[in-house]
PDB file of C-alpha atoms in Angstrom:
ATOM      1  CA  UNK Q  65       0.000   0.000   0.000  1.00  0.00           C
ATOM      2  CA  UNK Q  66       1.525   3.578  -0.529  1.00  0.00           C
ATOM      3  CA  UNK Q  67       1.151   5.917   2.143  1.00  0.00           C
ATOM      4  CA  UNK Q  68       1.774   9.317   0.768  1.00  0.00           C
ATOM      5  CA  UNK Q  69      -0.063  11.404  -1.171  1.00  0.00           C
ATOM      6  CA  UNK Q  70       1.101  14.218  -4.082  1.00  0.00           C
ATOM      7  CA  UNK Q  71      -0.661  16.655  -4.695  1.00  0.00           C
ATOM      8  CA  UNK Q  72      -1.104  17.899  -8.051  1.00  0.00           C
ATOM      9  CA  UNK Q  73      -0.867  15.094  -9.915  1.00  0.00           C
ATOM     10  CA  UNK Q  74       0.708  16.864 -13.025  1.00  0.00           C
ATOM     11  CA  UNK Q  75       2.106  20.398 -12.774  1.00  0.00           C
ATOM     12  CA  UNK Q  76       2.750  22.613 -16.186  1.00  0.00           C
ATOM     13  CA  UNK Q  77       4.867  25.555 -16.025  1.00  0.00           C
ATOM     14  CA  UNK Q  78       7.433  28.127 -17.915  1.00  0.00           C
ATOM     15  CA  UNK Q  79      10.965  28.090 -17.455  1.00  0.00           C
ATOM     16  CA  UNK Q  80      12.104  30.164 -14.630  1.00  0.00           C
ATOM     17  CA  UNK Q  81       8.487  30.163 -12.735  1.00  0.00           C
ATOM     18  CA  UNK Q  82       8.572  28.552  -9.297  1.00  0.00           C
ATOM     19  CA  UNK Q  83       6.904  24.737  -8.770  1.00  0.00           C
ATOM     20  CA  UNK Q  84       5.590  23.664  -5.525  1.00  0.00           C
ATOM     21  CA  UNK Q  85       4.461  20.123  -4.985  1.00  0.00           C
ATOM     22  CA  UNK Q  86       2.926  18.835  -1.773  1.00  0.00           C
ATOM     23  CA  UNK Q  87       2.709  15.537  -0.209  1.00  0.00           C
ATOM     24  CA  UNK Q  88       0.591  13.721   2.658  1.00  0.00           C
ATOM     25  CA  UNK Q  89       1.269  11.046   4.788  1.00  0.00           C
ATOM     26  CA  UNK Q  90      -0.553   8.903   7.231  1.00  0.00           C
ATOM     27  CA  UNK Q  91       1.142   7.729  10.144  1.00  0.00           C
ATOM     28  CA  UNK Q  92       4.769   9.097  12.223  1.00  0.00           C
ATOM     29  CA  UNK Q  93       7.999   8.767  10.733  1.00  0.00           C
ATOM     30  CA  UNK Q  94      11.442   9.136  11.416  1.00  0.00           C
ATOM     31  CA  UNK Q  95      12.416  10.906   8.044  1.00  0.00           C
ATOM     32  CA  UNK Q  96      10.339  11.587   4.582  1.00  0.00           C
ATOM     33  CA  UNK Q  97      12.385  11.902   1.216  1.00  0.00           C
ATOM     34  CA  UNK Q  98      11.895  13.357  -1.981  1.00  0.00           C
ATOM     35  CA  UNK Q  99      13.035  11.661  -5.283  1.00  0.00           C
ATOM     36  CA  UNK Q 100      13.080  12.317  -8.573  1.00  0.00           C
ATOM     37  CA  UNK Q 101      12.833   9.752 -11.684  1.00  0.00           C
ATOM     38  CA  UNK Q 102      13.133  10.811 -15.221  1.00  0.00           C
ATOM     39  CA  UNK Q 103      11.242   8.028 -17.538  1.00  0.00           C
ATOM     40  CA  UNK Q 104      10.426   5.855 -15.372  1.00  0.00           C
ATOM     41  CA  UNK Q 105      13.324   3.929 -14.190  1.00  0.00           C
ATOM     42  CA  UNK Q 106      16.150   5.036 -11.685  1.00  0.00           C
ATOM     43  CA  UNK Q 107      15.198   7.535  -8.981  1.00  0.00           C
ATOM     44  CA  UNK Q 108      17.892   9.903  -7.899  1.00  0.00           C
ATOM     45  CA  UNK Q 109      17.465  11.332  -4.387  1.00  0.00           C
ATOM     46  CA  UNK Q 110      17.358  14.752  -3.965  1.00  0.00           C
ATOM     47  CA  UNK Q 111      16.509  15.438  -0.137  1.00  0.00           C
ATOM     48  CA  UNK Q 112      16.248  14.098   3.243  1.00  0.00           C
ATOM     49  CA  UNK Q 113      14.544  15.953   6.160  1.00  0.00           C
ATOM     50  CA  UNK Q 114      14.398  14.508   9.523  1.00  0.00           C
ATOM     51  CA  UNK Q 115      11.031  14.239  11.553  1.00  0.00           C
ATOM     52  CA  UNK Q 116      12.443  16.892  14.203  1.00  0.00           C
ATOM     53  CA  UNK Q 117      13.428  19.382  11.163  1.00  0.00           C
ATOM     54  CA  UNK Q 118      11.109  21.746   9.707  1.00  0.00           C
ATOM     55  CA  UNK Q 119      12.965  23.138   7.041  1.00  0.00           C
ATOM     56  CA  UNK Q 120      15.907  22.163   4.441  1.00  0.00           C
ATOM     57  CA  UNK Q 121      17.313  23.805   1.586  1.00  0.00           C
ATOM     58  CA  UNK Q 122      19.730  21.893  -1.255  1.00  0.00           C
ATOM     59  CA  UNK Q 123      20.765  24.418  -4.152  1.00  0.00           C
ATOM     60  CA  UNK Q 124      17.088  25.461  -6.025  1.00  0.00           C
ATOM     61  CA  UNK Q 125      15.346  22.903  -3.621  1.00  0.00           C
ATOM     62  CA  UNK Q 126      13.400  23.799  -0.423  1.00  0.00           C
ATOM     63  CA  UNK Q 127      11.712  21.280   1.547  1.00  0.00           C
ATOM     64  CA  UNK Q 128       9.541  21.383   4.776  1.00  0.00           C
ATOM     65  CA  UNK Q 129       7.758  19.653   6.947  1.00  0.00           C
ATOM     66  CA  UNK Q 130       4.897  20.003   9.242  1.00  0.00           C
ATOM     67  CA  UNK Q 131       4.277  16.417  11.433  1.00  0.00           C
ATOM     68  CA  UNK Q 132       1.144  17.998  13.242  1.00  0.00           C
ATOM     69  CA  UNK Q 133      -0.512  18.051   9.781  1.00  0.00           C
ATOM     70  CA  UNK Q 134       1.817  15.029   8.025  1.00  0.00           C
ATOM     71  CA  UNK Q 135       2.305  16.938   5.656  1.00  0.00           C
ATOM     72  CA  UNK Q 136       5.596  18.293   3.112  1.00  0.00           C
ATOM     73  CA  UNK Q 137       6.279  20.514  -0.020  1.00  0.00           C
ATOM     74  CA  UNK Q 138       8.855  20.459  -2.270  1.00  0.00           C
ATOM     75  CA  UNK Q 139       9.616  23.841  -4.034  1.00  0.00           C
ATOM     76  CA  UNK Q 140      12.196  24.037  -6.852  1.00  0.00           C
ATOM     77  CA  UNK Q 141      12.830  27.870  -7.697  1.00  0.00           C
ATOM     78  CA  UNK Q 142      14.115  29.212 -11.335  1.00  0.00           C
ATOM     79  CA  UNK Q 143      12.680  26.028 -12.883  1.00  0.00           C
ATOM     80  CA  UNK Q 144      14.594  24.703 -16.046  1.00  0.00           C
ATOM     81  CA  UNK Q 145      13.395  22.467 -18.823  1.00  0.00           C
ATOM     82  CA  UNK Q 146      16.081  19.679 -17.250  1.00  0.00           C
ATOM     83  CA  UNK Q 147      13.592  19.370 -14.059  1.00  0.00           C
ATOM     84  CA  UNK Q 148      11.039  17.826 -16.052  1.00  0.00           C
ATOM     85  CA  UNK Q 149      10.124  14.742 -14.397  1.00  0.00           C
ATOM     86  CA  UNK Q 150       8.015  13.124 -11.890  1.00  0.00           C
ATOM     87  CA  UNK Q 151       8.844  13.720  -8.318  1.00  0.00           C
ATOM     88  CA  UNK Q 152       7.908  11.596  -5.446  1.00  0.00           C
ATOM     89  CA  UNK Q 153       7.619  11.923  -1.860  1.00  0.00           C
ATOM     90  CA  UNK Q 154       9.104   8.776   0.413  1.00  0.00           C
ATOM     91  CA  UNK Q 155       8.235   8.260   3.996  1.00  0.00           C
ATOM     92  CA  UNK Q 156      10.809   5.918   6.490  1.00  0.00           C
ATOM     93  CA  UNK Q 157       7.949   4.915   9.075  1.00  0.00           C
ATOM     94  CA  UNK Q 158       8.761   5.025  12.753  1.00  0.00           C
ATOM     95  CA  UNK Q 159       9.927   1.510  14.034  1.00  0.00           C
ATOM     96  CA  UNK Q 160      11.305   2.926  17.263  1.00  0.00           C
ATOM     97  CA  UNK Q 161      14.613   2.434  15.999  1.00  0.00           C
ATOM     98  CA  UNK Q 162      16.651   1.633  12.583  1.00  0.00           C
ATOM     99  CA  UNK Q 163      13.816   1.680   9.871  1.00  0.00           C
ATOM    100  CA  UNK Q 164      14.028  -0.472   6.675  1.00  0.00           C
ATOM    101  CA  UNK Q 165      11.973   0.797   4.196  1.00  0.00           C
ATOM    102  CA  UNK Q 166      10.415   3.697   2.149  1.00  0.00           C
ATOM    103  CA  UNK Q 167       6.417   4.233   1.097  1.00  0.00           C
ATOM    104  CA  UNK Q 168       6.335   6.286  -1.823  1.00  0.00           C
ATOM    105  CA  UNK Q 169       3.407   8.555  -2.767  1.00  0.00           C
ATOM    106  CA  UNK Q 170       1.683   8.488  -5.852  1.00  0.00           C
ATOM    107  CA  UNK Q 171       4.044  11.091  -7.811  1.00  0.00           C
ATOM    108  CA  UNK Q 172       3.587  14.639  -9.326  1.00  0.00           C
ATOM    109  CA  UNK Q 173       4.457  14.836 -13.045  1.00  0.00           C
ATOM    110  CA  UNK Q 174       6.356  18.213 -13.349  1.00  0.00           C
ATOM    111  CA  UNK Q 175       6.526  19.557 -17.260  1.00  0.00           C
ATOM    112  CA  UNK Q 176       8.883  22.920 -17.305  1.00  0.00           C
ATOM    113  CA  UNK Q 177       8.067  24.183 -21.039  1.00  0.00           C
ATOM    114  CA  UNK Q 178      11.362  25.999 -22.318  1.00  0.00           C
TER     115      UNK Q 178
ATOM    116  CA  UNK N 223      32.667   5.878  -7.771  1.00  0.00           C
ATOM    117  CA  UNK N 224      30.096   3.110  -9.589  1.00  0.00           C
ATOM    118  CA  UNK N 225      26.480   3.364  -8.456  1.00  0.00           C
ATOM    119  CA  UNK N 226      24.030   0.671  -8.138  1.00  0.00           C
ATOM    120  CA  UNK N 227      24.027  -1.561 -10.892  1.00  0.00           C
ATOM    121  CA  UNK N 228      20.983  -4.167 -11.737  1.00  0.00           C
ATOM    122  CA  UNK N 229      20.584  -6.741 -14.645  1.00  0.00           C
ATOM    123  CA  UNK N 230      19.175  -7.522 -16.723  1.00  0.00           C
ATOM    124  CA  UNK N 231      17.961  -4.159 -17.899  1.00  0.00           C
ATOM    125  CA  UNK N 232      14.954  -5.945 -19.984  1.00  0.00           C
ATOM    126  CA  UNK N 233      13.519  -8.884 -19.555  1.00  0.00           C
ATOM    127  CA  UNK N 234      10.575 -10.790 -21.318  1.00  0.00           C
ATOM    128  CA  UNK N 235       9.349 -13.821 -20.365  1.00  0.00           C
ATOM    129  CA  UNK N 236       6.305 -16.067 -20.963  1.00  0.00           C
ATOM    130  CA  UNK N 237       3.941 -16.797 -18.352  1.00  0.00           C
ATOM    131  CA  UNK N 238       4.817 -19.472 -15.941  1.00  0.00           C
ATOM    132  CA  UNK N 239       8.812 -19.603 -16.389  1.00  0.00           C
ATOM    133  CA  UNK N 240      11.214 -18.915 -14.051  1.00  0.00           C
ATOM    134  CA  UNK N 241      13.235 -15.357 -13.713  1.00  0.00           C
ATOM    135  CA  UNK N 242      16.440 -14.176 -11.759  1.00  0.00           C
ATOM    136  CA  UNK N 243      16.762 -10.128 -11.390  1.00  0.00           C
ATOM    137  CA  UNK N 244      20.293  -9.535 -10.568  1.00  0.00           C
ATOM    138  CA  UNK N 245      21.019  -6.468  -8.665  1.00  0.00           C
ATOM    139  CA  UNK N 246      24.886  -5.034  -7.535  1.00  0.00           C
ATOM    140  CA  UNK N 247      24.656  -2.718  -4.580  1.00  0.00           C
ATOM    141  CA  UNK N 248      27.336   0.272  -3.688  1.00  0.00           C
ATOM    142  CA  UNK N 249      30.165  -1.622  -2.407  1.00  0.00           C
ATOM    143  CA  UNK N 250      30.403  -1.063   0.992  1.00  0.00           C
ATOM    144  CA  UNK N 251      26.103  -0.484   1.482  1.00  0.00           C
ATOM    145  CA  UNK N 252      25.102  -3.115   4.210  1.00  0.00           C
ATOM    146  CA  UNK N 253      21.139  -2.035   3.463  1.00  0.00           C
ATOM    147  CA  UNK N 254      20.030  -3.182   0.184  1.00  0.00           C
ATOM    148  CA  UNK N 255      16.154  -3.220  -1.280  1.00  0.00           C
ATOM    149  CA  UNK N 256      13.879  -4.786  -3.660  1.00  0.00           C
ATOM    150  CA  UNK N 257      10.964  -2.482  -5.128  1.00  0.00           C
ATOM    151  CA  UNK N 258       8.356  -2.392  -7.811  1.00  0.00           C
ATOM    152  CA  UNK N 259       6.892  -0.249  -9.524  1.00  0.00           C
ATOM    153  CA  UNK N 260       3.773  -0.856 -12.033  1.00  0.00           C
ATOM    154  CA  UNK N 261       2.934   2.200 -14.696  1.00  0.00           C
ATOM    155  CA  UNK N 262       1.931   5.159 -13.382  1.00  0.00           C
ATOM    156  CA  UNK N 263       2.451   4.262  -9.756  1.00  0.00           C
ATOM    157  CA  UNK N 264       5.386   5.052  -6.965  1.00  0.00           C
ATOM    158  CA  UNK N 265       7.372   2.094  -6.566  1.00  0.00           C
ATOM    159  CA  UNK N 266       6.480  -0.196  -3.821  1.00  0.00           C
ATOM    160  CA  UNK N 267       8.280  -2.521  -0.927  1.00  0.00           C
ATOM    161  CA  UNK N 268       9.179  -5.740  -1.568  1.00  0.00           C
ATOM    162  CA  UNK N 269      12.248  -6.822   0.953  1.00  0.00           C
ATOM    163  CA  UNK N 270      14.705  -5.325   2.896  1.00  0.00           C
ATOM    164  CA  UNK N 271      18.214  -6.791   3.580  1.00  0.00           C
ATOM    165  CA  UNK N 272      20.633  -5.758   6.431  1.00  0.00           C
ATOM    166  CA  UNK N 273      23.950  -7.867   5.399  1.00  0.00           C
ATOM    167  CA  UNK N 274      23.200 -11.658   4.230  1.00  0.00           C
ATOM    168  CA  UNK N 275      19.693 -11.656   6.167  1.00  0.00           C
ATOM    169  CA  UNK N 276      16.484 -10.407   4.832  1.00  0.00           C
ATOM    170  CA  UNK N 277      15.250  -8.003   7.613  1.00  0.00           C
ATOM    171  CA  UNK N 278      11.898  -7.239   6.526  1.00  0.00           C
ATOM    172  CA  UNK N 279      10.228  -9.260   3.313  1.00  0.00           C
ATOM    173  CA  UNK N 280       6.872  -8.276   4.166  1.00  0.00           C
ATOM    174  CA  UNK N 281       5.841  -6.978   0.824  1.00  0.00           C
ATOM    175  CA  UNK N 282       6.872  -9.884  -1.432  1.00  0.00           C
ATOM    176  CA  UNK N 283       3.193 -10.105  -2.398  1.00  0.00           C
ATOM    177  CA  UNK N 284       3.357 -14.174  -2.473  1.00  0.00           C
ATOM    178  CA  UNK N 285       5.635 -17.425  -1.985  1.00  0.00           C
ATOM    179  CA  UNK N 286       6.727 -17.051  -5.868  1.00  0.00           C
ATOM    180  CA  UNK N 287       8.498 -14.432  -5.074  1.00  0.00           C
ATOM    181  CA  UNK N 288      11.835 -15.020  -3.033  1.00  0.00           C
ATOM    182  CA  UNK N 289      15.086 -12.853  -2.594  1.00  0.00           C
ATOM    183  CA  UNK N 290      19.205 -13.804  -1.569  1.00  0.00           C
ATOM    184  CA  UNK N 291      21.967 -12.107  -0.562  1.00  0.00           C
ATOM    185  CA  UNK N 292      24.142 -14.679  -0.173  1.00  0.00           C
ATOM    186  CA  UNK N 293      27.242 -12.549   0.765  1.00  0.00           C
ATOM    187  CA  UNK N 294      25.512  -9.472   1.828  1.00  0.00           C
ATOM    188  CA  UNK N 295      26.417  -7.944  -1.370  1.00  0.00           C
ATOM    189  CA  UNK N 296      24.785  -8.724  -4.978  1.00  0.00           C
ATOM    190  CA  UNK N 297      21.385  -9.693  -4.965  1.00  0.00           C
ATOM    191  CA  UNK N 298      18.798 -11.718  -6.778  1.00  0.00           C
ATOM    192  CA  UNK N 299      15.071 -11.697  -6.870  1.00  0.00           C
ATOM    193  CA  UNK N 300      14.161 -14.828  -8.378  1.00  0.00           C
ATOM    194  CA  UNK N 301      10.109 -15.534  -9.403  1.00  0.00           C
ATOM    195  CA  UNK N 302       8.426 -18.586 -10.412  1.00  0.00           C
ATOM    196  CA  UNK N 303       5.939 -19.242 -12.775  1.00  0.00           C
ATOM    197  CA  UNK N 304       5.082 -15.667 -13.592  1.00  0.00           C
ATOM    198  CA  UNK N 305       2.102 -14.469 -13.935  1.00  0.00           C
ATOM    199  CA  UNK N 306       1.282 -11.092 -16.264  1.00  0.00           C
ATOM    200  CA  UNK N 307       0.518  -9.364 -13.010  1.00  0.00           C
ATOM    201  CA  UNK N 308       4.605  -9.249 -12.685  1.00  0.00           C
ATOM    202  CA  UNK N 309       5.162  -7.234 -15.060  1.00  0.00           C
ATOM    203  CA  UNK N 310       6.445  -4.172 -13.639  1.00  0.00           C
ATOM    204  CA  UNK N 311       9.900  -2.328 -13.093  1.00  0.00           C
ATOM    205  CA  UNK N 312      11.857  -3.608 -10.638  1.00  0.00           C
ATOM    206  CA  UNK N 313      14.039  -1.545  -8.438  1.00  0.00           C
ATOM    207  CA  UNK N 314      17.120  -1.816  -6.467  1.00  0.00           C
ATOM    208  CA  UNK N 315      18.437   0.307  -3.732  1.00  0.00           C
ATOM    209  CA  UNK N 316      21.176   0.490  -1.353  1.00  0.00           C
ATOM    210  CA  UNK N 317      21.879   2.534   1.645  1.00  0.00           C
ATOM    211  CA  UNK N 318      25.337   2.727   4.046  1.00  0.00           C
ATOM    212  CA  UNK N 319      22.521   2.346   6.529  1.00  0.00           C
ATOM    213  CA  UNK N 320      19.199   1.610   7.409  1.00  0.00           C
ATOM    214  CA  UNK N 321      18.321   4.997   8.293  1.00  0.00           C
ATOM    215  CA  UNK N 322      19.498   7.197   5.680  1.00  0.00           C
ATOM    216  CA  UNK N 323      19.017   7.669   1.703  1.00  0.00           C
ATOM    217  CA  UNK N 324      18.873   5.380  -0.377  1.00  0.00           C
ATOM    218  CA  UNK N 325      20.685   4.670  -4.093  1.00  0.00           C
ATOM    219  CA  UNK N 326      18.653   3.521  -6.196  1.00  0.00           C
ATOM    220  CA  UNK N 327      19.620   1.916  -9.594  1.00  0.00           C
ATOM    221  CA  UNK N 328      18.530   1.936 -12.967  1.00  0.00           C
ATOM    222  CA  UNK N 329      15.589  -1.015 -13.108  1.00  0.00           C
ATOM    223  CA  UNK N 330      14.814  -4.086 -14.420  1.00  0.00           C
ATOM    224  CA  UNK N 331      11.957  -4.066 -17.040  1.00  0.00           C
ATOM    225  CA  UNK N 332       9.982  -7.697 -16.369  1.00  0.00           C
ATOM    226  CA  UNK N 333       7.583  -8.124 -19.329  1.00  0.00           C
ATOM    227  CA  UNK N 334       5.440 -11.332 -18.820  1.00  0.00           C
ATOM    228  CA  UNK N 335       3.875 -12.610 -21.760  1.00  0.00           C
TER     229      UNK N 335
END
């Protein structure tokens, strides 16, 4: 079963706008990830935020996090047609302890027209 | 240095034969994982290794499905008689650690016919 939840689905915009994508999960976690996968095969990671952060930044990417709604975004600034892809959200669940596993979400399909 | 490497990159197969994915973690990565991922979908758990043992195969969706890591490096995922249902990509991450990101590599593309 997937836990998480993007939200849009599919996102459309120019080069150099701004894309936001959220993402909601169901039960605590010690981390949530965001990954990116170009045609359907590999995923590349892009960023990791911690259940006690609120807030990371990586280059064009800013991530937060808000537990008391289980709930993240993931905003890339300055867009470029290269960031065309589908991103998904990953949540490593809270086993009290070392966790072994990710639940994706469903995916947002990001299109950056040049 | 050389990421996570998985073979074959296509495979297709006719129903009910056997198949061997082959996956080669990050040398070093004790945490290595099996996912799939059907069209359209985000790719889903199938089993978690921590060295040799499998730490957590609770999404291998039934006994066709089985998974070794003989020498808690390479990896297969072997499935009997497949069904059309399998077809998916199959994924293949490892991680330094259990708790941190994972690498995922390229896929396996299982066509049953």
């Amino acid at each position: 079963s997937q836990q998480g939840e993007e939200d849009p689905q599919a996102l459309s915009i120019q080069e150099g706008e701004n894309a936001t994508m959220n993402c909601s999960y169901k039960t605590s976690i010690n981390n949530l990830q965001w990954y990116r996968q170009n045609s359907g095969r590999g995923l590349v990671h892009l960023i990791l935020i911690r259940s006690n952060e609120r807030e990371k930044h990586s280059g064009r990417l800013r991530v937060t996090l808000d537990t008391s709604k289980k709930s993240s975004s993931l905003l890339i600034t300055a867009s470029r047609a290269a960031d065309t892809a589908s991103y998904f959200c990953a949540t490593d669940l809270n086993y009290g302890g070392a966790t072994n596993k990710l639940i994706f979400g469903t995916g947002t399909l990001l299109a950056v027209q040049p | 240095g050389a990421g996570v490497s998985q073979t074959p990159s296509n495979k297709v197969t006719e129903k009910g034969k056997y198949v061997e994915l082959r996956c080669d973690p990050i040398s070093g990565h004790t945490a290595l994982y099996w996912y799939r991922q059907s069209l359209g979908q985000g790719p889903e758990f199938l089993i978690y290794f921590q060295g040799t043992g499998a730490a957590d195969d609770s999404g291998l969706p039934n006994d066709r499905f089985f998974a070794v890591r003989p020498e808690g490096s390479v990896s297969t995922l072997k499935i009997q008689r497949t069904e059309r249902g399998d077809s998916a990509v199959y994924l293949c991450a490892s991680s330094p650690d259990a708790a941190n990101e994972q690498f995922f590599g390229p896929g396996t593309r299982l066509t049953v016919l």
